[in-house]
Coordinates of C-alpha atoms and ligand atoms in Angstrom, one line a residue:
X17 CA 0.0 0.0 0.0
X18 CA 1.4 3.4 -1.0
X19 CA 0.3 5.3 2.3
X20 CA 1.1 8.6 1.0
X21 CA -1.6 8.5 -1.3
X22 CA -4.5 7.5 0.8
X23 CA -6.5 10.7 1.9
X24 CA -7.5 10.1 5.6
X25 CA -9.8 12.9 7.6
X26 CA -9.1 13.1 10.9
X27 CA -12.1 14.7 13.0
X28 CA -11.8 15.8 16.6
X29 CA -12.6 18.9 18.3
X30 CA -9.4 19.0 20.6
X31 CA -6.7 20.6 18.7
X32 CA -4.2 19.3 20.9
X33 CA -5.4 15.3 19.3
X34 CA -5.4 16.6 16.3
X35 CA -2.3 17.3 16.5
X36 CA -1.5 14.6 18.0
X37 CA -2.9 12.3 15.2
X38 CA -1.2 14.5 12.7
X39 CA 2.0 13.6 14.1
X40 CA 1.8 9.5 14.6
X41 CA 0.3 9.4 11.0
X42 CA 3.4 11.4 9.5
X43 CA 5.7 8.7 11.7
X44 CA 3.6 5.7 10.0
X45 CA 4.2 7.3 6.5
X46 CA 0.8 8.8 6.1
X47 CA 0.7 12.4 4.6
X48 CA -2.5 13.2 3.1
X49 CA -4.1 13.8 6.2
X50 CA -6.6 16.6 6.8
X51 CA -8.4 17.7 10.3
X52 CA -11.9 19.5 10.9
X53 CA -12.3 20.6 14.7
X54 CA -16.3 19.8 14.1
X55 CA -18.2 17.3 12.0
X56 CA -20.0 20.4 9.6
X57 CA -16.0 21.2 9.1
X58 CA -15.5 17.8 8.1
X59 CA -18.9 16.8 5.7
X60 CA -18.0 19.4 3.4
X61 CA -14.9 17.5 3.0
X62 CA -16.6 14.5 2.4
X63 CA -18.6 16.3 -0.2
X64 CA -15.4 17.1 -2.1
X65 CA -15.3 15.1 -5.9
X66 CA -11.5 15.7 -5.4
X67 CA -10.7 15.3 -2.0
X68 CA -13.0 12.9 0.0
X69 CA -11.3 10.6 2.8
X70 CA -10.5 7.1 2.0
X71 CA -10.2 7.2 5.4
X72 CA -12.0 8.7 8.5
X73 CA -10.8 8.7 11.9
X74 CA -13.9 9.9 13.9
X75 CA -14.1 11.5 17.9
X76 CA -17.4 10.5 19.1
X77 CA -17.7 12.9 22.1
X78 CA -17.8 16.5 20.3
X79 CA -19.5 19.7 21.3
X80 CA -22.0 20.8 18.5
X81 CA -22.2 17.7 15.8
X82 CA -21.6 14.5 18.1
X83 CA -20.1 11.1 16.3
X84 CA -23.5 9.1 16.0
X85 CA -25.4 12.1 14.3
X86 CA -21.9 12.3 12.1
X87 CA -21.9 8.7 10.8
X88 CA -26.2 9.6 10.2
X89 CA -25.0 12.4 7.8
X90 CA -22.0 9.8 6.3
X91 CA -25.0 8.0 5.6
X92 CA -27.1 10.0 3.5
X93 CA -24.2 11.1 1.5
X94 CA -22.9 7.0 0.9
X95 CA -19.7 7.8 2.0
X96 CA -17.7 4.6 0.9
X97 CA -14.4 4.6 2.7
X98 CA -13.0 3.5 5.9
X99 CA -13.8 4.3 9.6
X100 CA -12.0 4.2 12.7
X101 CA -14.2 5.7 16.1
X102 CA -12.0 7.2 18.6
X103 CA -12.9 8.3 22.1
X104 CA -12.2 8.4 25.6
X105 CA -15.7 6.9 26.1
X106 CA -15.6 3.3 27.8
X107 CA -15.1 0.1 25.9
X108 CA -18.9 -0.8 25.6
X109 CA -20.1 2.6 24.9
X110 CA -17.3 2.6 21.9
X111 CA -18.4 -1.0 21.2
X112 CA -22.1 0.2 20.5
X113 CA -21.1 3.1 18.4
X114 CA -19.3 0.4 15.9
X115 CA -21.8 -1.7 15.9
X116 CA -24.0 1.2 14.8
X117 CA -21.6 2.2 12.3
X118 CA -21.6 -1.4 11.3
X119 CA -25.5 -1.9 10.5
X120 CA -25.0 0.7 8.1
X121 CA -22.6 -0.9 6.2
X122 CA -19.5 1.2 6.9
X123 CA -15.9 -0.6 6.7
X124 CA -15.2 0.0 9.9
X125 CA -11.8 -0.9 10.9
X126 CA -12.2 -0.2 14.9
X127 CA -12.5 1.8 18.0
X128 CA -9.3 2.9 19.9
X129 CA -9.7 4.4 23.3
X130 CA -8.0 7.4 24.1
X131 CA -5.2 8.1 24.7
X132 CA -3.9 6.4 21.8
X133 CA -0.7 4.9 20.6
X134 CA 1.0 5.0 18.0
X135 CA 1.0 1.2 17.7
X136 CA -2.4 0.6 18.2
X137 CA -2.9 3.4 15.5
X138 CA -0.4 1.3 13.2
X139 CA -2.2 -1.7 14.3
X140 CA -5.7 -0.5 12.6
X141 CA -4.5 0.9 10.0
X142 CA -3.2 -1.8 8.8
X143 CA -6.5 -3.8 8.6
X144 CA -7.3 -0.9 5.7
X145 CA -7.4 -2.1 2.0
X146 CA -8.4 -0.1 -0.8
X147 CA -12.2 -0.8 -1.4
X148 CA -12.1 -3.3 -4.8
X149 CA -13.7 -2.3 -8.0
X150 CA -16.4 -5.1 -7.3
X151 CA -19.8 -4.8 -7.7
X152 CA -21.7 -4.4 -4.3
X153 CA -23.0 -8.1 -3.4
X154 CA -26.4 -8.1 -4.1
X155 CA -29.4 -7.8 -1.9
X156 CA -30.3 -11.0 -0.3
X157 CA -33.5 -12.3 -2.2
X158 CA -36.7 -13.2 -0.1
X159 CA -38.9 -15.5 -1.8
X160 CA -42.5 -15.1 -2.1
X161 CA -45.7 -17.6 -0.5
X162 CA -46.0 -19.2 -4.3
X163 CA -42.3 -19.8 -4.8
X164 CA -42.1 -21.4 -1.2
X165 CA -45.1 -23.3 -1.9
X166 CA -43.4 -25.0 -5.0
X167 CA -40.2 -25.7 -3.1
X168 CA -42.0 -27.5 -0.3
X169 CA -44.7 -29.6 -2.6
X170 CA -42.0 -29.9 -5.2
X171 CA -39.3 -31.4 -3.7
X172 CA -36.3 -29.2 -3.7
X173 CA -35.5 -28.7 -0.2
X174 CA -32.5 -31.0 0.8
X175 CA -31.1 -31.4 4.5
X176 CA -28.0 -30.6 5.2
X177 CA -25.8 -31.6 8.4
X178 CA -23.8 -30.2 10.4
X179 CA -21.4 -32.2 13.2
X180 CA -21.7 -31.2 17.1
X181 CA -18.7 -32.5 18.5
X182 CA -17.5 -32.8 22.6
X183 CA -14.5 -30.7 23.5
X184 CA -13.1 -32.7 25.9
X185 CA -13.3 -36.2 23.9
X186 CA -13.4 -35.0 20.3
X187 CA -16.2 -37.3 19.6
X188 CA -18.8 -36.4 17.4
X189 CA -21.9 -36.7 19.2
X190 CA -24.6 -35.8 16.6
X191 CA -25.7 -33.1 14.2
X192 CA -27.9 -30.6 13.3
X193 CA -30.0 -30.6 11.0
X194 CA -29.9 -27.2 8.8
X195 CA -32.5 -27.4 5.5
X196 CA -31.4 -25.8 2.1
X197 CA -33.4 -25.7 -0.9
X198 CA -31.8 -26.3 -3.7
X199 CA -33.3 -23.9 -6.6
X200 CA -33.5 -25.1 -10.3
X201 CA -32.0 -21.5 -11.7
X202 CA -30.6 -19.6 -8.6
X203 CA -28.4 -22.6 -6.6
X204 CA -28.5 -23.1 -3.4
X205 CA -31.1 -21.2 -1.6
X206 CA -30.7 -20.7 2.2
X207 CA -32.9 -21.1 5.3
X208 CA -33.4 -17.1 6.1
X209 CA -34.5 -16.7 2.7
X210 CA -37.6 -18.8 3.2
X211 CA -38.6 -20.1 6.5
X212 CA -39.8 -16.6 7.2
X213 CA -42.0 -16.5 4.3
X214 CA -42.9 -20.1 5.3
X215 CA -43.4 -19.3 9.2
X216 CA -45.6 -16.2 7.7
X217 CA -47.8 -18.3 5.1
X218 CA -49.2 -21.2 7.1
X219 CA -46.3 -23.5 5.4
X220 CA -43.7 -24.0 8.2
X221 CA -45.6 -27.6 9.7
X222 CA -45.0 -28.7 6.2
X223 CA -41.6 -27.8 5.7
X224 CA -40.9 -29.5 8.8
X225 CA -42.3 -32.4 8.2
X226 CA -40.2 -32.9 5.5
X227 CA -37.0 -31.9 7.1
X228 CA -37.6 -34.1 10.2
X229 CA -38.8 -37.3 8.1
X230 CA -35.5 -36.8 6.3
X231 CA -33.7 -36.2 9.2
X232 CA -34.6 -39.4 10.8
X233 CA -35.0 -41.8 8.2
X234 CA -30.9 -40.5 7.5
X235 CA -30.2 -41.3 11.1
X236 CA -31.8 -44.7 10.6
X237 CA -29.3 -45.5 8.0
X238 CA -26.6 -43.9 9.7
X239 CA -27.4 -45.9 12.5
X240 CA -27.1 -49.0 10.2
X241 CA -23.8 -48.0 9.1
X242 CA -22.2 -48.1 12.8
X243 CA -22.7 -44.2 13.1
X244 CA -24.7 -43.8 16.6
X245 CA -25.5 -39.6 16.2
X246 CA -27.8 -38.0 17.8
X247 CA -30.4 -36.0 15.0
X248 CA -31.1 -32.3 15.7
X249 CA -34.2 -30.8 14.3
X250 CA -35.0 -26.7 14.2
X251 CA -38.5 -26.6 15.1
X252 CA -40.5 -23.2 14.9
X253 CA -42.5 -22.1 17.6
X254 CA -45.1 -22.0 15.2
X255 CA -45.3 -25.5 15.2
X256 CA -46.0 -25.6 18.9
X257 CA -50.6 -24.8 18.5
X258 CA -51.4 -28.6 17.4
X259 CA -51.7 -30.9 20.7
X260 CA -50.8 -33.7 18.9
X261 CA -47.5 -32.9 18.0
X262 CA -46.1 -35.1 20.4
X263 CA -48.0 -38.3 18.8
X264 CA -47.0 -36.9 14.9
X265 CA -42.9 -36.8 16.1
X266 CA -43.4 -40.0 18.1
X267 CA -45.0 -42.3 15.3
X268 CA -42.6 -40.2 12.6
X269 CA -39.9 -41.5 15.2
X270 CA -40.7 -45.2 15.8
X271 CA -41.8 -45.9 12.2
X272 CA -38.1 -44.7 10.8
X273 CA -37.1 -46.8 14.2
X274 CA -35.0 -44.0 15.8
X275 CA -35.2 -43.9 19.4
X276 CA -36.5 -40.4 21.1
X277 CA -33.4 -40.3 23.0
X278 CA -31.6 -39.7 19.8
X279 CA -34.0 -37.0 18.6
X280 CA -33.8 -33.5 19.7
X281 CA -35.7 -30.7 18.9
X282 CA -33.9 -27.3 18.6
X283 CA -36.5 -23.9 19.8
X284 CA -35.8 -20.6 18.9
X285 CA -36.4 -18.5 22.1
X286 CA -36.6 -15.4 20.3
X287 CA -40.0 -16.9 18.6
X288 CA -41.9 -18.3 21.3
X289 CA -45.0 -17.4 22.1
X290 CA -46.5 -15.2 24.5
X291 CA -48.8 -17.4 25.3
X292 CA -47.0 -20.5 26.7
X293 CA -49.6 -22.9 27.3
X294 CA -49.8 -24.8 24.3
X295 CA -46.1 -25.0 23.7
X296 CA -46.4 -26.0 27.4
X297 CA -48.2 -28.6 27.4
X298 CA -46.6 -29.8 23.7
X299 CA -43.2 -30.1 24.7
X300 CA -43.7 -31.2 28.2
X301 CA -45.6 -34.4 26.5
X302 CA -42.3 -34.5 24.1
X303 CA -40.4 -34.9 26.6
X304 CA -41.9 -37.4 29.0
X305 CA -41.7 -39.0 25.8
X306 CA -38.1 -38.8 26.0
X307 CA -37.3 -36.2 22.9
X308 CA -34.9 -34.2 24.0
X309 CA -35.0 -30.2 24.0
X310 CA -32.6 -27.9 23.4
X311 CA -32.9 -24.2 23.6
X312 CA -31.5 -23.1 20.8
X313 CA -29.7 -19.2 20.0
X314 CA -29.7 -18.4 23.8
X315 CA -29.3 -15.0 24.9
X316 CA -31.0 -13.4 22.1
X317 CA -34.3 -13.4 22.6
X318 CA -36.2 -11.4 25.6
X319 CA -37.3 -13.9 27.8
X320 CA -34.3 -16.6 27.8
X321 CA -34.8 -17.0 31.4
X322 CA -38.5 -17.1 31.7
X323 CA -38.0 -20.2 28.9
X324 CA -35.5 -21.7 31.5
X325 CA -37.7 -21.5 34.3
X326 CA -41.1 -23.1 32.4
X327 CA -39.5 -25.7 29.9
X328 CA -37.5 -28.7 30.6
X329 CA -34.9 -28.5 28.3
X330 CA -31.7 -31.2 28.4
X331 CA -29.6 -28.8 26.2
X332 CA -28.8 -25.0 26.1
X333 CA -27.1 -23.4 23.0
X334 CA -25.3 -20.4 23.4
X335 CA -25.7 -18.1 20.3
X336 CA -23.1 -17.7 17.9
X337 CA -22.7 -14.1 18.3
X338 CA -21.7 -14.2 22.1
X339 CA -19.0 -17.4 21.5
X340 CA -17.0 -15.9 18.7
X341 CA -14.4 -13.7 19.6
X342 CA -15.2 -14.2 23.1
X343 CA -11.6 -15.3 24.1
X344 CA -11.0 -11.6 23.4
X345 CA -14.1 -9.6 24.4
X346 CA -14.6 -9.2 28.3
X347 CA -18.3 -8.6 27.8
X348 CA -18.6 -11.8 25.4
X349 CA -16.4 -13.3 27.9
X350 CA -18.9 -12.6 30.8
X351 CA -22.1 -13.9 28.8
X352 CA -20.8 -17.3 27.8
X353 CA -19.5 -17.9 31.0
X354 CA -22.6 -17.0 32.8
X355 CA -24.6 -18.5 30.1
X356 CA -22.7 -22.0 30.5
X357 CA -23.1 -21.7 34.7
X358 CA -26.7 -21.7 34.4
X359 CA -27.2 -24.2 32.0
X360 CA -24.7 -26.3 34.1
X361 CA -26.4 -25.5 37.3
X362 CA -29.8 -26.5 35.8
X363 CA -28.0 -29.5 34.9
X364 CA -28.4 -29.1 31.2
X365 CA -25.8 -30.1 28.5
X366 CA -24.0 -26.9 26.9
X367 CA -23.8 -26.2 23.4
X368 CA -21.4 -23.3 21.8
X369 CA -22.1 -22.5 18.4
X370 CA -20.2 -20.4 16.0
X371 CA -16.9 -22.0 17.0
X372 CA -15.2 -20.2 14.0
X373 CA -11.3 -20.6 15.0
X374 CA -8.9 -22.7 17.2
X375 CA -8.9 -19.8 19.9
X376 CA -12.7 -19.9 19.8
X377 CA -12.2 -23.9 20.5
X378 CA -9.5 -23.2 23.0
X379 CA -11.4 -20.5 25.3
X380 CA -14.6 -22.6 25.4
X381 CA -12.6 -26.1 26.1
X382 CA -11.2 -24.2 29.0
X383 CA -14.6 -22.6 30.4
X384 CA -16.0 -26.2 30.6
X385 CA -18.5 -26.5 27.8
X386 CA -19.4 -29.8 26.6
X387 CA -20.2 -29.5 22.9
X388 CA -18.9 -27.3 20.0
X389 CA -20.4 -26.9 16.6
X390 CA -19.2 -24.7 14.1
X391 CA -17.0 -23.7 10.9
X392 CA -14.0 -24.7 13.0
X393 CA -15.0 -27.7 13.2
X394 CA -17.3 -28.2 9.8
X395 CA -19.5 -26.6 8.2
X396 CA -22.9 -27.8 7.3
X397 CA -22.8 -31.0 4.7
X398 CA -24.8 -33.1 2.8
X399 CA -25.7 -36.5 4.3
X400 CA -23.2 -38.5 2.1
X401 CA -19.9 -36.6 3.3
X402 CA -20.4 -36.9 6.6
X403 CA -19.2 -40.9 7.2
X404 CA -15.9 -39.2 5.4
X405 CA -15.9 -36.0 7.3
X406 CA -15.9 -38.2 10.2
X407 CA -13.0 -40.2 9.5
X408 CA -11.0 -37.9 8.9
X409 CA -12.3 -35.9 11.7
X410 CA -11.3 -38.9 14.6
X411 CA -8.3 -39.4 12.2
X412 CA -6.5 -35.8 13.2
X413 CA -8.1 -36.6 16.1
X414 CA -6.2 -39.0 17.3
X415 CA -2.9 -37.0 16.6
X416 CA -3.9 -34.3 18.8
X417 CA -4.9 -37.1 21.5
X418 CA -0.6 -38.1 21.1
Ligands
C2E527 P1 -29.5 -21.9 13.8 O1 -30.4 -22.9 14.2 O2 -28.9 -21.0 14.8 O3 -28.4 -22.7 12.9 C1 -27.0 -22.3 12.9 C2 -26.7 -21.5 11.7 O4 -25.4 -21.0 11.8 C3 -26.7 -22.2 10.4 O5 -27.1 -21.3 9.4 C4 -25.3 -22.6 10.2 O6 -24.9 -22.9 8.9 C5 -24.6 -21.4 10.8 N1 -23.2 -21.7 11.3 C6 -22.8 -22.9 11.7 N2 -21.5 -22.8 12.2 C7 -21.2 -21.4 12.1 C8 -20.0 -20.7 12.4 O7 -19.0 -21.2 12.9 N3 -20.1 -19.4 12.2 C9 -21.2 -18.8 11.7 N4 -21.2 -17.4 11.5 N5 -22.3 -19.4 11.4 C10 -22.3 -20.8 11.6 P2 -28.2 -21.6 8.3 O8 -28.1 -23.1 7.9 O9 -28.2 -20.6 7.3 O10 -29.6 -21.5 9.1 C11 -30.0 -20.3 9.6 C12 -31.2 -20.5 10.6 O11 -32.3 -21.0 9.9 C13 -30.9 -21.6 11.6 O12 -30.2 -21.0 12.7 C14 -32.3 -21.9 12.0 O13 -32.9 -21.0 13.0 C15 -33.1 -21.8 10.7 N6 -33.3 -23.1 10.1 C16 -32.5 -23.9 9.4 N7 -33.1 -25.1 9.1 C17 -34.4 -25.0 9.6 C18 -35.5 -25.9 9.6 O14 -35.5 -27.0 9.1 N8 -36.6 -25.5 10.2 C19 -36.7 -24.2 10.8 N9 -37.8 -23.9 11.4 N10 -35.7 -23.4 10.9 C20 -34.5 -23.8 10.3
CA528 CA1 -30.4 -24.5 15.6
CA529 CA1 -28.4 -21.1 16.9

């Protein structure tokens, strides 16, 4: 990267930072560096055809124009480049001002808290790249009720599988079930594009139906090949209004001859219903009739710990976005760890999803938690890879084991 060329705006309202910044930037080679004492100062600069920042390093705490009503103006005028938020604020506070900056689609590199150094500067700067000449990735599509219909009634949904493996013992102890529809023109089609629509248009207990009798009839022949896994099945809340539920899974269950035990059923907490009785009564039945339960995305919903208290689940599933990059985030840190107490002190079995890296692996092996599922591991497969997958999965396992 020539550094000299790339235009970087520096806004702050204390000279004395400015100058500051000016400074360390000239050390790490930068030199097209402008400041603006106040955000009006520094969106005409952004205006410029000529001179508009690759770059903006951004104060949030400023007296007229503060940082969040700043990145709303970078908004309306699509500025493309790169951001870096700077304050003296505390570590959350700056946390939730880049995730702000992040829903809109800003490349933002960071936060540093002030006072800042010149390697931690140097440190962020170096995650900059010159944006790429590629087309914007397109909006995700959402299918329409007809299209959904077809899919369902026509076949083209296809289970996929993805492993949930123990941390201490390696061993795969079942997967997850994750549905994909496989579109004649547009590929492969994925599950927020649809079960929405689905969940929306009265389609959802058909959908999974089909998921679940293909989820068991492939554990059945798993089952045949030596592969004891446990099957994992999203169910949507919406699915919870029929009473006999529990009969439908149970003779689904015993005529592909897969024991309950084996079955689980994954809830979304975050779509449950306000009215619990139903649901009540449904999955208490499911579970006397020894299905297990698991709690699925916890921590994102509103009333995770209302669900605790009323449900019998075996299994709680940490969300994704709390486990990933919680070896290095104190706040992710706290919530897995709590998470994982209270699902260990309601004597459930903890999952972590969204194990994305070996330090992601390595943080929740240490913290105690008994499964791990995610990219790290594998990612989501079709039913004939996985007797591979798993051989060559117990395979490096056994090396680590030496
Ligand atoms: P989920 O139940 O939380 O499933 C996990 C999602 O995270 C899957 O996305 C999976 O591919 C993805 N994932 C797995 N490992 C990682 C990782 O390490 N990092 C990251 N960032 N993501 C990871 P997918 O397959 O796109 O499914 C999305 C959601 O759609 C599922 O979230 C589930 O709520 C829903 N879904 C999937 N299949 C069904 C189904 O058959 N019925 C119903 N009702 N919902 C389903
Ligand atoms: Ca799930
Ligand atoms: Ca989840």
């Amino acid at each position: 990267m020539n550094k000299s060329i790339v235009k970087i705006l520096v806004v702050d309202d204390d000279t004395f930072t400015l100058n500051l910044f000016n400074r360390m930037l000239a050390n790490l080679g930068f030199t097209t560096v402008f400041c603006a004492d106040n955000g009006q100062a520094a969106l005409e600069r952004v205006g410029s055809p000529t001179d508009s920042p690759d770059l903006i390093l951004l104060d949030i705490h400023m007296p007229e124009m503060d940082g969040i009503e700043f990145v709303r103006h970078l908004v309306r005028r699509r500025f493309a480049g790169g951001l870096i938020i700077i304050s003296g604020e505390d570590e959350r506070t700056l946390q939730a001002v880049e995730k702000l900056a992040r829903s809109h689609k800003f490349n933002v590199l960071g936060h540093l808290q002030k006072p800042v150094s010149q390697e931690r500067l140097a440190q962020m700067l170096a995650k900059w790249k010159p944006p790429t000449q590629e087309e914007p990735e397109a909006e995700k599509k959402i299918y329409g009720p007809d299209d959904v219909f077809l899919a369902i009634k026509g076949g083209e949904l296809v289970n996929y599988y993805q492993p949930k493996v123990g941390i201490s013992t390696r061993r795969v102890v079942g997967v997850e079930t994750l549905v994909r529809w496989l579109h004649r023109r547009n590929g492969m089609v994925f599950p927020d594009q649809f079960i929405g629509v689905a969940e929306a248009n009265g389609m959802i207990d058909d959908l999974t139906l089909i998921v679940l009798t293909g989820a068991l009839a492939q554990a059945k022949l798993w089952n045949e090949e030596g592969l004891k896994l446990n099957v994992a099945v999203n169910m949507s809340m919406k699915s919870f209004h029929s009473l006999v539920l529990p009969e439908l899974v149970e003779g689904l269950a015993a005529k592909a001859g897969v024991p309950p035990q084996m079955v689980e059923l994954e809830l979304t907490e975050s779509s449950l219903m306000e009215d619990v009785r139903a649901p009540l009564d449904i999955l208490t039945r499911l579970r006397l009739k020894r299905f297990r339960l698991s709690i699925d995305d916890f921590g994102t919903g509103h009333s995770s710990l209302a669900q605790l208290r009323d449900l019998p689940f075996d299994e709680l599933k940490v969300d994704k976005s709390f486990v990933h990059g919680a070896w290095n985030d104190e706040k992710l840190r706290a919530i897995c760890g709590s998470s994982l107490s209270l699902g260990k002190q309601l004597g459930m079995s903890v999952v972590a999803e969204g194990i994305e890296d070996k330090a992601d692996w390595d943080f929740m092996r240490e913290s105690g938690c008994d499964v791990a599922q995610g990219y790290y591991i594998a990612r989501p497969m079709p039913a004939n890879h996985l007797p591979g997958w798993i051989r060559s999965w117990e395979k490096s396992s056994e090396k680590v084991d030496k």
